[in-house]
Short mmCIF file of C-alpha atoms and ligand atoms in Angstrom, two decimals:
data_model
loop_
_atom_site.label_atom_id
_atom_site.label_comp_id
_atom_site.label_asym_id
_atom_site.label_seq_id
_atom_site.Cartn_x
_atom_site.Cartn_y
_atom_site.Cartn_z
CA MET A 1 27.34 6.15 -0.91
CA GLY A 2 24.73 3.82 -2.45
CA ARG A 3 21.16 4.72 -3.14
CA GLN A 4 18.71 4.91 -0.27
CA ARG A 5 16.41 1.92 0.04
CA ILE A 6 12.64 1.93 -0.37
CA PHE A 7 10.32 -0.83 0.82
CA SER A 8 6.57 -1.01 0.40
CA GLY A 9 3.82 -3.55 -0.22
CA VAL A 10 0.16 -4.28 -0.87
CA GLN A 11 -1.93 -7.15 0.44
CA PRO A 12 -3.47 -9.63 -2.01
CA THR A 13 -6.86 -9.28 -0.39
CA GLY A 14 -8.93 -8.32 -3.40
CA ASN A 15 -8.81 -6.10 -6.42
CA LEU A 16 -6.51 -3.12 -6.21
CA HIS A 17 -8.49 0.10 -6.26
CA LEU A 18 -7.68 3.69 -7.12
CA GLY A 19 -6.75 4.38 -3.47
CA ASN A 20 -4.01 1.73 -3.57
CA TYR A 21 -2.83 3.05 -6.91
CA LEU A 22 -2.87 6.80 -6.23
CA GLY A 23 -1.90 6.51 -2.55
CA ALA A 24 0.93 4.05 -3.05
CA ILE A 25 1.91 2.38 -6.33
CA ARG A 26 1.86 5.48 -8.54
CA ASN A 27 4.32 7.11 -6.13
CA TRP A 28 6.57 4.06 -6.20
CA VAL A 29 6.71 4.32 -9.98
CA GLU A 30 7.47 8.02 -9.94
CA ILE A 31 10.39 7.82 -7.53
CA GLN A 32 11.83 4.38 -8.31
CA SER A 33 14.74 5.58 -10.45
CA GLN A 34 16.21 7.52 -7.51
CA PHE A 35 16.24 4.59 -5.05
CA ASP A 36 17.01 0.92 -4.54
CA ASN A 37 13.46 -0.45 -4.29
CA LEU A 38 11.85 -3.58 -2.90
CA PHE A 39 8.14 -4.01 -3.61
CA CYS A 40 6.52 -6.90 -1.86
CA VAL A 41 3.17 -8.66 -2.19
CA VAL A 42 2.39 -9.03 1.50
CA ASP A 43 0.47 -12.30 1.47
CA LEU A 44 1.15 -13.08 5.15
CA HIS A 45 -0.80 -9.93 6.01
CA ALA A 46 -3.67 -11.15 3.85
CA ILE A 47 -4.57 -13.94 6.29
CA THR A 48 -4.98 -11.60 9.28
CA VAL A 49 -8.64 -11.41 8.24
CA PRO A 50 -10.64 -14.45 7.05
CA HIS A 51 -9.38 -15.39 3.57
CA LYS A 52 -10.09 -17.82 0.75
CA PRO A 53 -7.28 -20.41 0.35
CA GLU A 54 -8.51 -21.25 -3.16
CA THR A 55 -7.79 -17.72 -4.46
CA LEU A 56 -4.76 -16.66 -2.39
CA ALA A 57 -2.09 -17.85 -4.85
CA ASN A 58 -3.84 -16.32 -7.87
CA ASP A 59 -4.54 -13.07 -6.04
CA THR A 60 -0.86 -12.88 -5.09
CA GLU A 61 0.26 -13.31 -8.70
CA ALA A 62 -2.31 -10.77 -9.83
CA ILE A 63 -0.90 -8.10 -7.51
CA ALA A 64 2.65 -8.78 -8.72
CA ALA A 65 1.39 -8.49 -12.32
CA LEU A 66 -0.32 -5.21 -11.45
CA TYR A 67 2.94 -3.84 -10.04
CA LEU A 68 4.53 -4.48 -13.42
CA ALA A 69 1.47 -3.17 -15.26
CA CYS A 70 1.51 0.07 -13.27
CA GLY A 71 5.12 0.69 -14.29
CA ILE A 72 7.39 -0.89 -11.70
CA ASP A 73 10.65 -1.24 -13.61
CA LEU A 74 12.91 -4.19 -12.83
CA ASN A 75 15.95 -2.09 -13.69
CA TYR A 76 15.35 -0.17 -10.48
CA SER A 77 13.08 -2.39 -8.42
CA THR A 78 12.72 -5.90 -7.05
CA ILE A 79 9.30 -7.52 -6.82
CA PHE A 80 8.80 -10.46 -4.47
CA VAL A 81 6.28 -12.32 -2.34
CA GLN A 82 6.48 -12.00 1.45
CA SER A 83 5.81 -15.68 2.23
CA HIS A 84 8.71 -16.71 -0.03
CA VAL A 85 11.17 -15.16 2.43
CA CYS A 86 11.00 -16.96 5.80
CA ALA A 87 12.88 -14.20 7.64
CA HIS A 88 9.68 -12.09 7.78
CA CYS A 89 8.07 -14.55 10.21
CA GLU A 90 11.22 -15.11 12.21
CA LEU A 91 11.93 -11.43 12.78
CA THR A 92 8.27 -10.91 13.70
CA TRP A 93 8.64 -13.41 16.54
CA LEU A 94 11.79 -11.75 17.82
CA LEU A 95 10.22 -8.28 17.68
CA ASN A 96 6.98 -9.55 19.25
CA CYS A 97 8.97 -10.34 22.33
CA ILE A 98 10.06 -6.73 22.80
CA THR A 99 6.80 -5.02 21.75
CA PRO A 100 4.45 -3.99 24.57
CA LEU A 101 0.90 -5.31 24.10
CA ASN A 102 -0.69 -1.92 24.69
CA TRP A 103 1.18 -0.40 21.72
CA LEU A 104 -0.68 -2.84 19.46
CA GLN A 105 -4.01 -2.44 21.19
CA ASP A 106 -3.82 1.31 20.51
CA MET A 107 -3.62 0.92 16.71
CA ILE A 108 -6.62 2.52 15.01
CA GLN A 109 -6.69 -0.01 12.16
CA PHE A 110 -6.79 -2.88 14.66
CA LYS A 111 -9.65 -1.28 16.55
CA GLU A 112 -11.63 -0.63 13.34
CA LYS A 113 -11.07 -4.05 11.82
CA ALA A 114 -11.62 -5.86 15.14
CA LEU A 115 -14.94 -4.05 15.45
CA LYS A 116 -15.93 -5.21 11.95
CA GLN A 117 -14.95 -8.83 12.66
CA GLY A 118 -16.71 -9.15 15.99
CA GLU A 119 -15.83 -11.89 18.47
CA ASN A 120 -13.41 -14.08 16.55
CA VAL A 121 -10.58 -11.64 15.97
CA GLY A 122 -7.33 -13.52 15.41
CA VAL A 123 -4.06 -12.75 17.17
CA GLY A 124 -2.65 -12.07 13.67
CA LEU A 125 -4.77 -8.95 13.28
CA LEU A 126 -3.40 -7.54 16.52
CA ASP A 127 0.14 -8.50 15.48
CA TYR A 128 -0.15 -7.09 11.94
CA PRO A 129 1.94 -3.97 12.73
CA VAL A 130 4.84 -6.06 14.09
CA LEU A 131 4.86 -8.11 10.88
CA MET A 132 4.81 -4.84 8.96
CA ALA A 133 7.71 -3.53 11.04
CA SER A 134 9.66 -6.71 10.27
CA ASP A 135 8.95 -6.33 6.54
CA ILE A 136 10.45 -2.86 6.59
CA LEU A 137 13.32 -3.45 8.99
CA LEU A 138 14.67 -6.61 7.37
CA TYR A 139 15.76 -4.50 4.42
CA GLN A 140 17.38 -1.67 6.44
CA THR A 141 14.86 0.56 4.69
CA ASP A 142 15.32 4.33 4.50
CA LYS A 143 11.88 5.33 3.22
CA VAL A 144 8.44 3.75 3.11
CA PRO A 145 6.01 5.23 0.57
CA VAL A 146 2.45 4.57 1.80
CA GLY A 147 -0.99 6.12 2.01
CA GLU A 148 -1.95 8.12 5.07
CA ASP A 149 -3.79 5.19 6.69
CA GLN A 150 -0.42 3.52 7.34
CA LYS A 151 1.15 6.47 9.15
CA GLN A 152 0.44 5.15 12.63
CA HIS A 153 1.95 1.75 11.76
CA LEU A 154 5.08 3.51 10.56
CA GLU A 155 5.32 5.40 13.84
CA LEU A 156 5.05 2.10 15.69
CA THR A 157 7.82 0.66 13.51
CA ARG A 158 10.03 3.57 14.53
CA ASP A 159 9.19 2.99 18.21
CA ILE A 160 10.16 -0.67 17.85
CA VAL A 161 13.49 0.30 16.24
CA ASN A 162 14.31 2.70 19.05
CA ARG A 163 13.38 0.16 21.70
CA PHE A 164 15.37 -2.61 20.03
CA ASN A 165 18.48 -0.52 19.48
CA HIS A 166 18.26 0.85 23.01
CA GLN A 167 18.03 -2.65 24.52
CA PHE A 168 20.41 -4.59 22.30
CA ALA A 169 22.73 -2.33 20.29
CA LYS A 170 25.74 -0.21 21.22
CA PRO A 171 24.78 3.51 21.24
CA ASP A 172 26.84 4.32 18.14
CA GLN A 173 26.14 1.07 16.27
CA PRO A 174 22.38 0.63 15.73
CA VAL A 175 21.35 -2.80 14.47
CA LEU A 176 18.09 -1.63 12.91
CA LYS A 177 17.71 1.44 10.72
CA LEU A 178 15.07 4.05 11.57
CA PRO A 179 12.80 4.30 8.50
CA GLU A 180 10.84 7.36 7.44
CA PRO A 181 7.35 7.44 5.95
CA LEU A 182 6.98 8.98 2.51
CA ILE A 183 3.39 10.21 2.27
CA ARG A 184 2.41 12.40 -0.66
CA LYS A 185 -0.21 15.04 -0.04
CA GLU A 186 -2.27 14.43 -3.16
CA GLY A 187 -3.88 10.99 -3.30
CA ALA A 188 -2.74 10.09 0.22
CA ARG A 189 -6.34 9.44 1.14
CA VAL A 190 -8.69 8.62 -1.71
CA MET A 191 -12.26 8.58 -0.45
CA SER A 192 -15.19 6.26 -1.12
CA LEU A 193 -17.46 7.05 -4.07
CA THR A 194 -20.53 6.46 -1.93
CA ASP A 195 -19.37 8.54 1.05
CA GLY A 196 -16.75 11.24 0.65
CA THR A 197 -15.90 11.13 4.36
CA LYS A 198 -14.83 7.45 4.32
CA LYS A 199 -11.62 6.00 2.90
CA MET A 200 -11.92 4.02 -0.35
CA SER A 201 -11.27 0.49 0.80
CA LYS A 202 -11.19 -3.11 -0.46
CA SER A 203 -13.27 -4.31 2.43
CA ASP A 204 -16.21 -1.96 1.86
CA PRO A 205 -19.12 -4.32 1.09
CA SER A 206 -20.34 -2.01 -1.69
CA GLU A 207 -18.57 -2.45 -5.05
CA LEU A 208 -20.00 0.96 -5.98
CA SER A 209 -17.76 2.58 -3.35
CA ARG A 210 -14.53 1.98 -5.28
CA ILE A 211 -13.01 1.92 -8.75
CA ASN A 212 -10.83 -1.16 -9.20
CA LEU A 213 -7.85 -0.93 -11.50
CA LEU A 214 -9.26 -3.78 -13.58
CA ASP A 215 -12.83 -2.43 -13.88
CA SER A 216 -14.20 -2.40 -17.43
CA PRO A 217 -15.23 0.91 -19.05
CA ASP A 218 -18.90 -0.03 -18.45
CA GLU A 219 -18.28 -0.67 -14.77
CA ILE A 220 -16.42 2.62 -14.41
CA ALA A 221 -19.23 4.50 -16.17
CA LYS A 222 -21.84 2.86 -13.93
CA LYS A 223 -19.96 3.63 -10.72
CA ILE A 224 -19.33 7.27 -11.61
CA LYS A 225 -22.92 7.71 -12.71
CA ARG A 226 -24.14 6.46 -9.33
CA CYS A 227 -21.47 8.06 -7.13
CA LYS A 228 -22.51 10.43 -4.38
CA THR A 229 -22.51 14.16 -5.19
CA ASP A 230 -24.16 17.24 -3.70
CA PRO A 231 -26.84 19.62 -4.91
CA ILE A 232 -24.45 22.54 -5.50
CA ARG A 233 -23.48 23.73 -8.98
CA GLY A 234 -19.79 24.42 -9.61
CA LEU A 235 -17.09 22.11 -8.25
CA GLU A 236 -14.43 23.12 -5.76
CA PHE A 237 -11.45 21.75 -3.84
CA ASP A 238 -10.90 21.94 -0.07
CA ASN A 239 -14.41 22.81 1.08
CA SER A 240 -14.89 20.57 4.12
CA GLU A 241 -18.65 20.71 3.63
CA ARG A 242 -18.26 19.23 0.14
CA PRO A 243 -16.09 16.11 0.62
CA GLU A 244 -17.37 14.44 -2.58
CA SER A 245 -16.50 17.49 -4.67
CA ASN A 246 -12.96 17.53 -3.27
CA ASN A 247 -12.48 13.79 -3.75
CA LEU A 248 -13.78 13.61 -7.33
CA LEU A 249 -11.87 16.70 -8.41
CA THR A 250 -8.71 15.23 -6.89
CA LEU A 251 -9.25 12.00 -8.82
CA TYR A 252 -9.72 14.01 -12.01
CA MET A 253 -6.58 16.04 -11.29
CA LEU A 254 -4.38 13.01 -10.59
CA LEU A 255 -5.64 10.91 -13.48
CA SER A 256 -5.58 13.72 -16.06
CA GLY A 257 -2.14 14.95 -15.00
CA LYS A 258 -3.45 18.53 -14.81
CA THR A 259 -2.50 20.89 -11.98
CA LYS A 260 -4.84 21.77 -9.16
CA GLU A 261 -5.19 25.33 -10.48
CA GLU A 262 -6.05 24.10 -13.98
CA VAL A 263 -8.69 21.72 -12.67
CA ALA A 264 -10.17 24.31 -10.30
CA ALA A 265 -10.53 26.81 -13.16
CA GLU A 266 -11.90 24.22 -15.61
CA CYS A 267 -14.56 22.87 -13.25
CA GLN A 268 -15.62 25.89 -11.20
CA ASP A 269 -18.78 26.48 -13.21
CA MET A 270 -19.56 22.89 -14.17
CA GLY A 271 -22.62 21.00 -13.05
CA TRP A 272 -22.30 17.34 -12.06
CA GLY A 273 -24.01 16.31 -15.31
CA GLN A 274 -21.12 17.79 -17.26
CA PHE A 275 -18.33 16.73 -14.89
CA LYS A 276 -19.23 13.05 -14.48
CA PRO A 277 -18.76 12.05 -18.16
CA LEU A 278 -15.46 13.96 -18.20
CA LEU A 279 -14.23 12.09 -15.11
CA THR A 280 -15.46 8.77 -16.53
CA GLN A 281 -13.59 9.26 -19.80
CA THR A 282 -10.41 10.38 -18.03
CA MET A 283 -10.50 7.33 -15.76
CA ILE A 284 -11.09 4.90 -18.60
CA GLU A 285 -8.19 6.37 -20.56
CA ALA A 286 -5.83 6.39 -17.56
CA LEU A 287 -6.56 2.77 -16.68
CA LYS A 288 -6.50 1.36 -20.22
CA PRO A 289 -2.68 0.98 -20.55
CA ILE A 290 -2.48 -0.59 -17.08
CA GLN A 291 -5.18 -3.10 -17.97
CA GLU A 292 -3.55 -3.99 -21.28
CA LYS A 293 -0.13 -4.52 -19.72
CA TYR A 294 -1.71 -6.57 -16.91
CA GLN A 295 -3.26 -8.98 -19.44
CA GLU A 296 0.08 -9.28 -21.21
CA VAL A 297 1.89 -10.22 -17.98
CA MET A 298 -0.84 -12.61 -16.82
CA ASN A 299 -0.67 -14.39 -20.19
CA ASP A 300 3.02 -15.12 -19.61
CA LYS A 301 3.08 -16.95 -16.29
CA ALA A 302 6.61 -18.25 -16.90
CA TYR A 303 7.88 -14.67 -17.05
CA LEU A 304 5.97 -13.68 -13.92
CA GLU A 305 7.36 -16.67 -12.03
CA SER A 306 10.89 -15.81 -13.10
CA VAL A 307 10.41 -12.25 -11.82
CA LEU A 308 9.22 -13.56 -8.45
CA ARG A 309 11.96 -16.20 -8.22
CA HIS A 310 14.65 -13.60 -8.89
CA GLY A 311 12.95 -11.26 -6.37
CA LYS A 312 12.91 -13.95 -3.69
CA HIS A 313 16.65 -14.62 -4.04
CA LYS A 314 17.58 -10.97 -3.93
CA ALA A 315 15.29 -10.18 -0.99
CA GLU A 316 16.31 -13.29 0.93
CA ALA A 317 20.00 -12.41 0.83
CA ILE A 318 19.39 -8.96 2.37
CA ALA A 319 16.78 -10.19 4.86
CA ASN A 320 18.90 -13.06 6.20
CA GLN A 321 21.80 -10.75 6.80
CA THR A 322 19.67 -8.42 8.96
CA LEU A 323 18.05 -11.35 10.73
CA ASN A 324 21.45 -12.70 11.71
CA GLN A 325 22.52 -9.29 13.01
CA VAL A 326 19.35 -9.09 15.11
CA LYS A 327 19.82 -12.60 16.49
CA ALA A 328 23.46 -11.96 17.31
CA ALA A 329 22.52 -8.74 19.10
CA MET A 330 19.90 -10.61 21.11
CA GLY A 331 22.47 -13.17 22.19
CA TYR A 332 21.69 -16.14 19.96
CA SER A 333 24.51 -18.40 18.84
CA LEU A 334 24.67 -18.51 15.04
CA LEU A 335 25.88 -21.39 12.91
CA ILE A 336 27.17 -19.61 9.83
N1 AQP B 1 -8.15 5.02 0.14
C1 AQP B 1 -6.82 5.05 0.07
N2 AQP B 1 -6.19 6.20 -0.29
C2 AQP B 1 -4.85 6.25 -0.38
N3 AQP B 1 -4.04 5.19 -0.14
C3 AQP B 1 -4.61 4.03 0.22
N4 AQP B 1 -4.10 2.81 0.50
C4 AQP B 1 -5.12 1.95 0.79
N5 AQP B 1 -6.29 2.60 0.69
C5 AQP B 1 -6.02 3.89 0.33
C6 AQP B 1 -2.68 2.50 0.47
O1 AQP B 1 -2.51 1.36 -0.35
C7 AQP B 1 -1.37 0.62 0.08
C8 AQP B 1 -1.72 -0.83 0.12
O2 AQP B 1 -2.37 -1.12 1.29
P1 AQP B 1 -2.94 -2.53 1.66
O3 AQP B 1 -2.80 -3.56 0.67
O4 AQP B 1 -2.51 -2.82 3.03
O5 AQP B 1 -4.33 -2.06 1.52
P2 AQP B 1 -5.41 -2.26 2.46
O6 AQP B 1 -5.21 -1.44 3.70
O7 AQP B 1 -5.71 -3.71 2.55
O8 AQP B 1 -6.40 -1.61 1.46
P3 AQP B 1 -7.65 -1.11 1.92
O9 AQP B 1 -8.52 -0.94 0.75
O10 AQP B 1 -7.41 0.05 2.79
O11 AQP B 1 -8.11 -2.38 2.71
P4 AQP B 1 -9.04 -2.47 3.93
O12 AQP B 1 -10.38 -2.52 3.33
O13 AQP B 1 -8.61 -3.76 4.54
O14 AQP B 1 -8.80 -1.26 4.78
C9 AQP B 1 -0.95 1.22 1.42
O15 AQP B 1 0.17 2.04 1.23
C10 AQP B 1 -2.14 2.06 1.82
O16 AQP B 1 -1.75 3.18 2.57
#
């Protein structure tokens, strides 16, 4: 039997932050050698909220470069851009036609983002989870490593698979594979630096709320200096009344590579004045190799393009095969 397949992606909607890294990409890197992996820059998702056409192409390349900089290894993994493979849009249309509207209206992320956008919410934002389902299902994916915020979308993907197979496949010959989420406990939900009860997010208007992977040492120092804390001396994990303490200790643990027990013992008597410089230094050191590798890749655009061209061809071959199976199951005549 071949290796199980992994699919995941990030939108090119702004700088990647520590939440994207610790919740998703770092996990991809850690497990990639055990799987057959497809990592996609999901640029079709990026236009479900108002976007800037003049930066979309560059932002897309930057995310692909960051994948490489974070340690995605082309010996195990394929990197490609969603809009380069037309099957994503085509399968979305087919799956739209079997997805009940109320399933999409119930999605928490849609409700939250629609609330932020006000009156002019596009149909694309509502349809985002069907596009995400298509991304995953085109590759007959076994596992999808994501942060916790994507759990509901994964459940919807599974509902769509069951509905599709029930309507169009023979009971013992499913057309679409049922994927499973892969959500790690630590780092699954990195919280904002300005409010430990809110998710760190690209769309937070305050730059101080997040650490971007490409932030300079000065920016990191400034953000940690100003981040929200509490008046209590001694830091601790898992105290629901101290969300900032839990979040910052978790960041320190993940970026230093120390265990939870080691960090808890090291920081239990520390004041914030002692902990903040330690966290700052750890963050700067953890991000330095990623930033250096990123610059290297961005300085060699020909290499980056060749990676994406190869990725497109490999992804397209798999995606078209699934798309044809779906169309055949739905009764379309195929000219092959
Ligand atoms: N705060 C987070 N903690 C852990 N994981 C997170 N992810 C995002 N934020 C956190 C995970 O990152 C991956 C990429 O998701 P995306 O590109 O769809 O990111 P996003 O949702 O656009 O990123 P944001 O910052 O969450 O954007 P907005 O501001 O639009 O809400 C996913 O696996 C996600 O789980």
